[in-house]
PDB file of C-alpha atoms and ligand atoms in Angstrom:
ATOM      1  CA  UNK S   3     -52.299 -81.411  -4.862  1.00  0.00           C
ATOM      2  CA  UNK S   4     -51.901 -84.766  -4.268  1.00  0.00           C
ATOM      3  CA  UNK S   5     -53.618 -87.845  -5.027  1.00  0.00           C
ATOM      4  CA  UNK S   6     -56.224 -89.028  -3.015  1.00  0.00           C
ATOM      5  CA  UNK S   7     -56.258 -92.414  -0.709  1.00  0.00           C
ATOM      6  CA  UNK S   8     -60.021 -94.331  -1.274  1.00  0.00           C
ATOM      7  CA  UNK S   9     -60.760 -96.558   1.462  1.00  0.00           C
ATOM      8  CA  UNK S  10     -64.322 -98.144   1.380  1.00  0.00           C
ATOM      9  CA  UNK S  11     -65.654-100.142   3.823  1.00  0.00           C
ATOM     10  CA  UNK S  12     -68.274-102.133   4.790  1.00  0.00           C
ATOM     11  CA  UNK S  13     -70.661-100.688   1.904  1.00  0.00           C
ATOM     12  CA  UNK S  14     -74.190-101.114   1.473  1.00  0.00           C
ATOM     13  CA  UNK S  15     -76.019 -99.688  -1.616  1.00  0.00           C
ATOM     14  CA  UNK S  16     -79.159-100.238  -4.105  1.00  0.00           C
ATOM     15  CA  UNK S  17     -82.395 -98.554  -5.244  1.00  0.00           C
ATOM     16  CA  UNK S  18     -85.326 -97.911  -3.026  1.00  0.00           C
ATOM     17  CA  UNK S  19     -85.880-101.368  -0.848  1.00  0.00           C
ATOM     18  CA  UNK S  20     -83.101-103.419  -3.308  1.00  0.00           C
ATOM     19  CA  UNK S  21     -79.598-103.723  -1.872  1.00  0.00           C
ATOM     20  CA  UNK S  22     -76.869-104.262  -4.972  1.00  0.00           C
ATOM     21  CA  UNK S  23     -74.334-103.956  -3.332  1.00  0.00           C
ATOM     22  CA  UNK S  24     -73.710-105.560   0.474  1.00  0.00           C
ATOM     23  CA  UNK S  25     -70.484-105.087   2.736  1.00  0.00           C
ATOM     24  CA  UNK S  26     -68.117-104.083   0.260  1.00  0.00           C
ATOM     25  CA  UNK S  27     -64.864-103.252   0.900  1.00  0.00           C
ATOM     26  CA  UNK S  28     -61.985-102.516  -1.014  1.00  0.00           C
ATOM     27  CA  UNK S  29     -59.572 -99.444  -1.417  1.00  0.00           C
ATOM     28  CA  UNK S  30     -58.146 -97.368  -4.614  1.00  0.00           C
ATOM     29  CA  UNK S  31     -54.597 -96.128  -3.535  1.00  0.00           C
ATOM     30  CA  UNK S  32     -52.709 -93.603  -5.696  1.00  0.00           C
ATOM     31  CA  UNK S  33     -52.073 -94.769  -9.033  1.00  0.00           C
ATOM     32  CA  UNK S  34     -55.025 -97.341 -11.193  1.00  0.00           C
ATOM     33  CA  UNK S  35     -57.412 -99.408  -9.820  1.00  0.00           C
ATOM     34  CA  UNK S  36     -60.171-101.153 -12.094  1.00  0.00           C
ATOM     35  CA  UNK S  37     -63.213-102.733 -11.204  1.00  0.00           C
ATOM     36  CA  UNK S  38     -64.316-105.750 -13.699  1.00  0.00           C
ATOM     37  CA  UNK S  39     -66.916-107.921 -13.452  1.00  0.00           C
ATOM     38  CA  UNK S  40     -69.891-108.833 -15.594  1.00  0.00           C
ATOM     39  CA  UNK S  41     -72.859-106.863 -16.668  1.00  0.00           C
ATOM     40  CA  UNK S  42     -75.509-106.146 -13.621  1.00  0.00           C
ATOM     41  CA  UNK S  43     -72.306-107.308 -10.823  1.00  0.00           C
ATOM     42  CA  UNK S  44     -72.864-103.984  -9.273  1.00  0.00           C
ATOM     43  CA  UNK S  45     -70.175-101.614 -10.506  1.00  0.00           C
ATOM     44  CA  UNK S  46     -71.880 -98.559 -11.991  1.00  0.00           C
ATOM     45  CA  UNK S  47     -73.776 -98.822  -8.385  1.00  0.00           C
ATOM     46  CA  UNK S  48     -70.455 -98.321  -6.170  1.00  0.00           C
ATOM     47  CA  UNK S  49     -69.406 -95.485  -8.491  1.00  0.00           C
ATOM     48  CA  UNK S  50     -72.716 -93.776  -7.602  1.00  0.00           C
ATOM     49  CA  UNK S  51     -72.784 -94.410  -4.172  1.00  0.00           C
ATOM     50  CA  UNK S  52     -69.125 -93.317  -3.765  1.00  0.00           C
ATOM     51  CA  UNK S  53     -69.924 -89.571  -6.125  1.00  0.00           C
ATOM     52  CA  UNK S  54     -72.940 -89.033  -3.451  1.00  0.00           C
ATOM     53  CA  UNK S  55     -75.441 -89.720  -6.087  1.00  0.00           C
ATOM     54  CA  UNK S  56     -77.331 -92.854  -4.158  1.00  0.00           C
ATOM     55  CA  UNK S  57     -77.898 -93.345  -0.903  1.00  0.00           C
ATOM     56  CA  UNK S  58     -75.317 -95.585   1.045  1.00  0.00           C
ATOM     57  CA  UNK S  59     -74.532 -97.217   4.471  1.00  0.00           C
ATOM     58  CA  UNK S  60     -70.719 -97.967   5.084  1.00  0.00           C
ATOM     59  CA  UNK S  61     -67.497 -95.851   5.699  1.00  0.00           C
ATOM     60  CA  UNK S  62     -66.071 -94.055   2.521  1.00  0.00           C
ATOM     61  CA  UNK S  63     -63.037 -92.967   3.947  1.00  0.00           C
ATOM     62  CA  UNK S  64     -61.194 -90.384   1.545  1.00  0.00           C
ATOM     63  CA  UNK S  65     -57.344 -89.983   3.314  1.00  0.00           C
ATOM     64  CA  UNK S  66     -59.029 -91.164   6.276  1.00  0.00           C
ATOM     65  CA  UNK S  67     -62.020 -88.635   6.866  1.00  0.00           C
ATOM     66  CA  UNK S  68     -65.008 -89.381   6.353  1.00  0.00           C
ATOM     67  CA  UNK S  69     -67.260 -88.467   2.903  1.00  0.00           C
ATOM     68  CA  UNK S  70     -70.738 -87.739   3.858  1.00  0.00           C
ATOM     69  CA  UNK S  71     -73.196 -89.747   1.834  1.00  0.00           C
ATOM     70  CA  UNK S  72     -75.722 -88.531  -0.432  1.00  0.00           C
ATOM     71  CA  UNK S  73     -74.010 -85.109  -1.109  1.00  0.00           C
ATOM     72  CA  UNK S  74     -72.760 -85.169  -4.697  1.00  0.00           C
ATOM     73  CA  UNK S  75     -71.388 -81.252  -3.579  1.00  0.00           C
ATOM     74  CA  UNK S  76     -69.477 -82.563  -0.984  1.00  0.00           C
ATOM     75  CA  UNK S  77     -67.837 -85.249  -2.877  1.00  0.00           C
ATOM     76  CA  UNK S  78     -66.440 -82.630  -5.450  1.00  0.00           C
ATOM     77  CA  UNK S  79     -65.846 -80.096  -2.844  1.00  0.00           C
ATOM     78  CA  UNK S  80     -63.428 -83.043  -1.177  1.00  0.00           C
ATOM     79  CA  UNK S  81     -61.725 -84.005  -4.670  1.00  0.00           C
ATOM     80  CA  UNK S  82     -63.898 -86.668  -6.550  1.00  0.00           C
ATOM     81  CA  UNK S  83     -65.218 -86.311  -9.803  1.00  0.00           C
ATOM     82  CA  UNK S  84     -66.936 -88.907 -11.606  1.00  0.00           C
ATOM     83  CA  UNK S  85     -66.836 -89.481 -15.399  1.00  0.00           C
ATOM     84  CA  UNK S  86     -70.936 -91.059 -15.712  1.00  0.00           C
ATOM     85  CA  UNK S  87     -71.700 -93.969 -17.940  1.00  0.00           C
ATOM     86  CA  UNK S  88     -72.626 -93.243 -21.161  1.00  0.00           C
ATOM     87  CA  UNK S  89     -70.560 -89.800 -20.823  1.00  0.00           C
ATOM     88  CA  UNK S  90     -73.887 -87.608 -20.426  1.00  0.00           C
ATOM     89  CA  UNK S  91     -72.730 -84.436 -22.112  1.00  0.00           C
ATOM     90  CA  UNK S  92     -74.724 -81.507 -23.267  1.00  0.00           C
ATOM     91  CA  UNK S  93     -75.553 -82.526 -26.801  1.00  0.00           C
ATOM     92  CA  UNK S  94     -76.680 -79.108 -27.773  1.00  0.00           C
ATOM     93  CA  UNK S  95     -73.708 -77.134 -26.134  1.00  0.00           C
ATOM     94  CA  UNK S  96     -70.375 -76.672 -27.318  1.00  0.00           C
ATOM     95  CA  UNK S  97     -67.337 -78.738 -25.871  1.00  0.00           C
ATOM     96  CA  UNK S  98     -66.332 -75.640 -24.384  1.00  0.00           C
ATOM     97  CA  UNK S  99     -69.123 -75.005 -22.748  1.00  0.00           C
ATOM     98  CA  UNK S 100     -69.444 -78.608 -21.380  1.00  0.00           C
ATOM     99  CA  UNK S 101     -66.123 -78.449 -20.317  1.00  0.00           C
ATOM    100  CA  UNK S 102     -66.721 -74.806 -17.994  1.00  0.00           C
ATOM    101  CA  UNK S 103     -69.665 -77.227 -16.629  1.00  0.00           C
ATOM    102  CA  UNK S 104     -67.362 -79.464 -14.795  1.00  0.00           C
ATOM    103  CA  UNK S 105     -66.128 -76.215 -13.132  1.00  0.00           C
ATOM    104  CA  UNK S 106     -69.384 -75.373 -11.621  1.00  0.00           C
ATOM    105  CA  UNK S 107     -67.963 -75.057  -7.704  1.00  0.00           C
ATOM    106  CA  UNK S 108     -64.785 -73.412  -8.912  1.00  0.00           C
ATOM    107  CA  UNK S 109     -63.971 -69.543  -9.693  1.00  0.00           C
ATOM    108  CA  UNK S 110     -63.835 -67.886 -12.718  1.00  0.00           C
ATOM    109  CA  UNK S 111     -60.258 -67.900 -13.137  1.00  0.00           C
ATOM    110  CA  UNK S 112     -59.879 -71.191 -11.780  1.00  0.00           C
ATOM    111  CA  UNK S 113     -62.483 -72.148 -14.790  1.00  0.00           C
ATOM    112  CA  UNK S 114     -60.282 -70.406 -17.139  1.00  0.00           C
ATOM    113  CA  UNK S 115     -57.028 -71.652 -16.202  1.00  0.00           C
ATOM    114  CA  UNK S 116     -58.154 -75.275 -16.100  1.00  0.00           C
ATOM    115  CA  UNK S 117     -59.802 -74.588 -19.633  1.00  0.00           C
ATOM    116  CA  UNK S 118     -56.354 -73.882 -21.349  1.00  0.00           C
ATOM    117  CA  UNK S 119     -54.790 -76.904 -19.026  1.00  0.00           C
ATOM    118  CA  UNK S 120     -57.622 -79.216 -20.442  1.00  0.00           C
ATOM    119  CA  UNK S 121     -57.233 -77.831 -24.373  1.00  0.00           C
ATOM    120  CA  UNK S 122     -53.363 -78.639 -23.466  1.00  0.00           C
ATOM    121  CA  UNK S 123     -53.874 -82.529 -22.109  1.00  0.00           C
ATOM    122  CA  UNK S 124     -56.566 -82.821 -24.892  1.00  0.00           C
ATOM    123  CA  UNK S 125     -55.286 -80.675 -28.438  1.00  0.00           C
ATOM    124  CA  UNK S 126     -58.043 -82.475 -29.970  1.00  0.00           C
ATOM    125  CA  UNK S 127     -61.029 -80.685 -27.715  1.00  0.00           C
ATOM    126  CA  UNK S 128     -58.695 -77.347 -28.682  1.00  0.00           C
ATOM    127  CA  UNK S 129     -59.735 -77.428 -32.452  1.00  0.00           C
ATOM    128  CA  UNK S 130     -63.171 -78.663 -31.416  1.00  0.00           C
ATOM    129  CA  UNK S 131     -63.712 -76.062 -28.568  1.00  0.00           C
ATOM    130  CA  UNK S 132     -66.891 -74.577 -30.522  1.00  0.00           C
ATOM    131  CA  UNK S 133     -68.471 -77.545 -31.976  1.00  0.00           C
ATOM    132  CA  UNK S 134     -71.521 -79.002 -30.522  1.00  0.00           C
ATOM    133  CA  UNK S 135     -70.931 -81.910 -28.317  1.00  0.00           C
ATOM    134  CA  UNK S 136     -73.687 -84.144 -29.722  1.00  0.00           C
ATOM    135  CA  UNK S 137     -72.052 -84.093 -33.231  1.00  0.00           C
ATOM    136  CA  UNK S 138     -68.767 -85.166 -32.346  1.00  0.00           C
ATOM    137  CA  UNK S 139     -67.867 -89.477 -32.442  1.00  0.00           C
ATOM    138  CA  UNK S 140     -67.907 -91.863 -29.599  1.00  0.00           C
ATOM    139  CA  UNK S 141     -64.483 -91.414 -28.732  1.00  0.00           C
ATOM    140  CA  UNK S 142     -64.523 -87.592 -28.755  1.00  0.00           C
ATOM    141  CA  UNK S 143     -67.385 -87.093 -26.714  1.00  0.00           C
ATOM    142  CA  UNK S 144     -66.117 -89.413 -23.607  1.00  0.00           C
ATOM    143  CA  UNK S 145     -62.627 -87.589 -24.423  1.00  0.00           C
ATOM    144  CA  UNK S 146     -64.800 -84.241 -23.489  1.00  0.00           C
ATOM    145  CA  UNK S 147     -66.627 -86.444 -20.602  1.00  0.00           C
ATOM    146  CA  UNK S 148     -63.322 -87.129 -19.398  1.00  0.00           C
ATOM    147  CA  UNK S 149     -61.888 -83.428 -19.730  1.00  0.00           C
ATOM    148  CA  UNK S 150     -64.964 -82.095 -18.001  1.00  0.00           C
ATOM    149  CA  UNK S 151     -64.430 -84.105 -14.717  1.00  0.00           C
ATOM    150  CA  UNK S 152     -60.769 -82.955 -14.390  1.00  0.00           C
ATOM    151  CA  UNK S 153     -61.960 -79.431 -14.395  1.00  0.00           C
ATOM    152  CA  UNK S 154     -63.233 -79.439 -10.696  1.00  0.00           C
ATOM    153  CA  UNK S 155     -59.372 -80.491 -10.562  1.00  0.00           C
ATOM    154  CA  UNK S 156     -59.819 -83.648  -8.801  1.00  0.00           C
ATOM    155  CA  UNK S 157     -57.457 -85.915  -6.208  1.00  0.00           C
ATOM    156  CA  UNK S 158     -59.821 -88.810  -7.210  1.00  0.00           C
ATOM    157  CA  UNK S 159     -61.080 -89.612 -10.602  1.00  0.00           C
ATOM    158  CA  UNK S 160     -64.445 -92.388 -10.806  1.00  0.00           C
ATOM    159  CA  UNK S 161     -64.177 -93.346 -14.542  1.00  0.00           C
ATOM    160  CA  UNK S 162     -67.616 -95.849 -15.484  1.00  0.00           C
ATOM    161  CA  UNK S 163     -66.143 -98.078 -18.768  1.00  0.00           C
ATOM    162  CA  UNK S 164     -64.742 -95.300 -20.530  1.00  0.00           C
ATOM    163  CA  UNK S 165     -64.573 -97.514 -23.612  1.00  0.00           C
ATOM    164  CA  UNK S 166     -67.632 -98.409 -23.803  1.00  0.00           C
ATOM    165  CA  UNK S 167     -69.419 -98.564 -27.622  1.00  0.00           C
ATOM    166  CA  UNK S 168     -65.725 -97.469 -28.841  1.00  0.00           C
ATOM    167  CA  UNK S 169     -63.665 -98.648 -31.704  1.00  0.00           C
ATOM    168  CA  UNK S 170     -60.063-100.344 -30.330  1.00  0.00           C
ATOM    169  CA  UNK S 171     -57.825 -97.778 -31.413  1.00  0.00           C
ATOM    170  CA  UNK S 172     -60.307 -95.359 -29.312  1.00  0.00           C
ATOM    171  CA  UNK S 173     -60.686 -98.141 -26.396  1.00  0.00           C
ATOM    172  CA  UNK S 174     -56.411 -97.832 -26.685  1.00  0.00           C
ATOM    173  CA  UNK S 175     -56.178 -94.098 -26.723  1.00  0.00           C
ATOM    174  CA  UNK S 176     -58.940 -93.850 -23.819  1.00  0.00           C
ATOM    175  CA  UNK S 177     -57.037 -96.358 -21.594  1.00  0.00           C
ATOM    176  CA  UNK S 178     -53.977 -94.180 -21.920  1.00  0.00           C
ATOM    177  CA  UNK S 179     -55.463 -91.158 -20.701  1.00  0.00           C
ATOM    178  CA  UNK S 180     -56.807 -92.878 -17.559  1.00  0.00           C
ATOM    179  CA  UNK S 181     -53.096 -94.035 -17.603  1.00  0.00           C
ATOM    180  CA  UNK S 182     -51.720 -90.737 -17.484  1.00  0.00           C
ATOM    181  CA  UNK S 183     -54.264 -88.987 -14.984  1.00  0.00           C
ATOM    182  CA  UNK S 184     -52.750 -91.792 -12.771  1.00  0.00           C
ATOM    183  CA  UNK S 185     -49.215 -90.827 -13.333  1.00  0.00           C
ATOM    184  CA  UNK S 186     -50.000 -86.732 -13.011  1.00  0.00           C
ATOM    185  CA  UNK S 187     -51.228 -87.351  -9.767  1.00  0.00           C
ATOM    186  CA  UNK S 188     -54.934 -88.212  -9.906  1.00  0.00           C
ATOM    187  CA  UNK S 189     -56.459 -91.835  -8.162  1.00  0.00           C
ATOM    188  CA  UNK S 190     -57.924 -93.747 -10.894  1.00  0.00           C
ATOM    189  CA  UNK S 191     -60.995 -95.404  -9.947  1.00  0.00           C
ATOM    190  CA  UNK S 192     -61.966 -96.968 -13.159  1.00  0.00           C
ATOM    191  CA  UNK S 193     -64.728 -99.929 -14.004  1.00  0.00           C
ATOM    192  CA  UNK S 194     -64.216-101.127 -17.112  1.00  0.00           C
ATOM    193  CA  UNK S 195     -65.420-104.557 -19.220  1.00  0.00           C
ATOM    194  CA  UNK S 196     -62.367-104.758 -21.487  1.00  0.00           C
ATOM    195  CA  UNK S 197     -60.553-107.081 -19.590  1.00  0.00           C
ATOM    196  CA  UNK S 198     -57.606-107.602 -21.310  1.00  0.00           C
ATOM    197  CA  UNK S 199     -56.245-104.350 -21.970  1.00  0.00           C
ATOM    198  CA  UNK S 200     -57.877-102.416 -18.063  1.00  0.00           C
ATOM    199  CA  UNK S 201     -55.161-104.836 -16.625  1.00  0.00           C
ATOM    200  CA  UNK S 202     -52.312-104.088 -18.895  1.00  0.00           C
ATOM    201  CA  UNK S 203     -52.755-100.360 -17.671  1.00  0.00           C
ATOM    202  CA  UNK S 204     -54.236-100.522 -13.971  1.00  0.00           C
ATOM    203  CA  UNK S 205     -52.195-101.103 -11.181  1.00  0.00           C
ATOM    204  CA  UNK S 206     -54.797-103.251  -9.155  1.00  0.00           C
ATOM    205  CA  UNK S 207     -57.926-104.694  -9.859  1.00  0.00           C
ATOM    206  CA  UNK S 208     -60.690-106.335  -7.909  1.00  0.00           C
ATOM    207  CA  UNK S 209     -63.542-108.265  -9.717  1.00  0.00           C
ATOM    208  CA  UNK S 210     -67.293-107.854  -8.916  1.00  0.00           C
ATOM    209  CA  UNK S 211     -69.681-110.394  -9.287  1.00  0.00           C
ATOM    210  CA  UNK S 212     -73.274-110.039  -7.788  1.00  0.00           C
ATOM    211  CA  UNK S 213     -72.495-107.277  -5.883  1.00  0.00           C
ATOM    212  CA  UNK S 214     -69.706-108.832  -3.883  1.00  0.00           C
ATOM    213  CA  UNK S 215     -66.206-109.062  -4.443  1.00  0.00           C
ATOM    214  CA  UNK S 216     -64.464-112.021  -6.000  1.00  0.00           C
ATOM    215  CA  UNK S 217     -61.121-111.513  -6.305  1.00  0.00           C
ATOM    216  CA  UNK S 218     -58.336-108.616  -6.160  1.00  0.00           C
ATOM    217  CA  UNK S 219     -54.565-107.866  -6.696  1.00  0.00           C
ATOM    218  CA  UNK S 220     -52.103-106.079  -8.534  1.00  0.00           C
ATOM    219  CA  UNK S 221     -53.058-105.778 -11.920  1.00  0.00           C
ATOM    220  CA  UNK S 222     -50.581-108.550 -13.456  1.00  0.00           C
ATOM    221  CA  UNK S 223     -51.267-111.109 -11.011  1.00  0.00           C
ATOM    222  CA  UNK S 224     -55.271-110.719 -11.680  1.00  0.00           C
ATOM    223  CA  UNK S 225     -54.433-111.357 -15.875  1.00  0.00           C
ATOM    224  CA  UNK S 226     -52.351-114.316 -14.825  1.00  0.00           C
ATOM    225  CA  UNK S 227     -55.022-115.841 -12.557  1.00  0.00           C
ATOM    226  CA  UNK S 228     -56.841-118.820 -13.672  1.00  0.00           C
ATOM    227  CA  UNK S 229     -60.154-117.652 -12.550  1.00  0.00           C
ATOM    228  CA  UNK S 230     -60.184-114.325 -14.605  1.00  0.00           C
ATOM    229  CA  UNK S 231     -58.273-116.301 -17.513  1.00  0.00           C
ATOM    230  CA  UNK S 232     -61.917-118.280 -17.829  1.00  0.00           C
ATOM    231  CA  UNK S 233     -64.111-116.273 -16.615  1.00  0.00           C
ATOM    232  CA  UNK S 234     -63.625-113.050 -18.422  1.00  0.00           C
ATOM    233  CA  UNK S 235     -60.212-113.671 -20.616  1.00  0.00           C
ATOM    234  CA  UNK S 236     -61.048-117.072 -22.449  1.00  0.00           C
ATOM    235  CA  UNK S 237     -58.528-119.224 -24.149  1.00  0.00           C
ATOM    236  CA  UNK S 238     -55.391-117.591 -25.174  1.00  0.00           C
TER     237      UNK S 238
HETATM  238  P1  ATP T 314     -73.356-102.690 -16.449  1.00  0.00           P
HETATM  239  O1  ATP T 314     -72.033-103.045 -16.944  1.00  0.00           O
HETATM  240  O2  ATP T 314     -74.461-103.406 -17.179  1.00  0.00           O
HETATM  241  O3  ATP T 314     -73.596-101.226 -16.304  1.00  0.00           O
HETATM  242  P2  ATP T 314     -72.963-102.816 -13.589  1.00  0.00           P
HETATM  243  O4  ATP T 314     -72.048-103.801 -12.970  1.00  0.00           O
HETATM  244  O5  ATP T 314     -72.495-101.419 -13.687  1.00  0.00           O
HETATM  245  O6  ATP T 314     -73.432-103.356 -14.983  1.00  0.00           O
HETATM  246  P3  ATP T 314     -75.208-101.728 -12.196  1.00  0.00           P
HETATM  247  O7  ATP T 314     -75.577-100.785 -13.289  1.00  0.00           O
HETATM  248  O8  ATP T 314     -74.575-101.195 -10.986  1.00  0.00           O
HETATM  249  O9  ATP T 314     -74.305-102.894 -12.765  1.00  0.00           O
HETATM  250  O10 ATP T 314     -76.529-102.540 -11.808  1.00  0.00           O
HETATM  251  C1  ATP T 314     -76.580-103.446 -10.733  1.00  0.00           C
HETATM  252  C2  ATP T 314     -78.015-103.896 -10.513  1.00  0.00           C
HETATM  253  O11 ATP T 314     -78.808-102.776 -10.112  1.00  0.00           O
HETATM  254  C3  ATP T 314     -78.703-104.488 -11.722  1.00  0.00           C
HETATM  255  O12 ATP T 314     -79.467-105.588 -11.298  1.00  0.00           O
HETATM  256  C4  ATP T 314     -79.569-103.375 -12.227  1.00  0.00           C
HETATM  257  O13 ATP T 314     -80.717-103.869 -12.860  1.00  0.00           O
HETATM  258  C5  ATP T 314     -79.935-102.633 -10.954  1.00  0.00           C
HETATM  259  N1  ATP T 314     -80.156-101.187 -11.186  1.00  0.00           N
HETATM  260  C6  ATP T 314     -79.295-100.337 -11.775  1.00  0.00           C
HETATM  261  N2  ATP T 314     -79.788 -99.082 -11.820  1.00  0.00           N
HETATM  262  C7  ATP T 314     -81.011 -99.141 -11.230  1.00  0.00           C
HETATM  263  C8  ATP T 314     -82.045 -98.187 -10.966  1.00  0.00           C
HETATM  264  N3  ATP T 314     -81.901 -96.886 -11.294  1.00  0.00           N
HETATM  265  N4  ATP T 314     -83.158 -98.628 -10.358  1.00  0.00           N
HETATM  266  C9  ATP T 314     -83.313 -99.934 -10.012  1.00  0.00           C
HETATM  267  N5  ATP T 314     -82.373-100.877 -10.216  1.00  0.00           N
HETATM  268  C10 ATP T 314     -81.237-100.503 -10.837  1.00  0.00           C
END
């Protein structure tokens, strides 16, 4: 399969009469693309909108067709799959069993054979596969968050601050894995609010503030810019 081409445009998005997000557009080509900005800018919002979970005005083109809105089915029928803030596992099932959730629209085999391809890109879930969820740390449980949103095998991954709440060696080792879905052939679509070390892994970045867009461009140029040095980088 290969990755997916995100093209947004013209985006409109909120809750019940409050519009976050106005005439947004942007695009997440093959490879990584973060989303930074600060807390309440909107980002959680797009990633929402885009997974069919909110309601939305705007063109979310996905290789050019259309994704219908409001139709969370539809999105993972078409190849997105969203990794949720705050990872929202099943605390009281296994990691196995969380993980065979992410296959919900797939067959059995297909469930099975993504299983032992997930216990392969994650050994760590392999010795964990019976353990409950809910008793695992921080940076296991969005590991398993992660994991379970590759299982609808998708073309486009939505990944909301993976590192959030995680120590750095976790933030590190969660970066990298977004890093190398990229490079297997998934789109990274990632928000993150570790500034620093999303752009030493993305590819391109834009920067949300109030629900609009501030700025965008590859990845390096973004960490070099003066505006994100102050804003979100401070002194070096
Ligand atoms: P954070 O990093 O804090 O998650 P964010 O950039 O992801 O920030 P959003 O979570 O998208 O921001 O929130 C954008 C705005 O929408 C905020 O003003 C927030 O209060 C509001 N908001 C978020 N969720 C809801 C909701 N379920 N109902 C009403 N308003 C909401």
């Amino acid at each position: 399969m290969s990755p997916a081409h995100l093209r947004v445009q013209g985006l409109a998005a909120g809750y019940g009469g409050f519009l976050v997000l106005r005439d947004l557009s942007l695009e997440a080509a093959p490879g990584l693309t973060v989303i930074l900005g600060p807390n309440g800018a909107g980002k959680t919002t797009l990633l929402k909108a885009l997974a069919g979970l909110i309601a939305r005005t705007g063109d979310v083109l996905l290789d050019g067709e259309p994704l219908p809105p409001l139709n969370a089915s539809a999105a993972v029928r078409r190849g997105l799959s969203l990794v949720p803030e705050g990872r929202q596992l099943f605390a009281q099932m296994t990691v196995s069993e969380n993980l065979e959730l992410g296959g919900w629209l797939s067959t059995k085999a297909e469930r099975t054979e993504r299983l032992q391809q997930a216990f392969a890109d994650f050994p760590k879930l392999r010795e964990r596969a019976q353990q409950l969820a809910g008793t695992m740390s921080g940076g296991e449980q969005q590991m398993v968050a992660v994991a379970r949103a590759m299982m609808s095998a998708p073309r486009l991954l939505l990944l909301d601050e993976p590192s959030l709440g995680l120590a750095p060696r976790m933030v590190d080792e969660l970066l990298a894995i977004a890093r190398r879905i990229a490079d297997a052939g998934t789109t990274v679509l990632m928000v993150e609010q570790n500034v620093r070390k999303a752009l030493a892994v993305a590819d391109r970045g834009y920067v949300l503030e109030r629900g609009a867009l501030v700025a965008s461009g590859p990845a390096a140029e973004l960490a070099r810019s003066s505006a994100v040095r102050e804003a979100y980088l401070g002194p070096q």
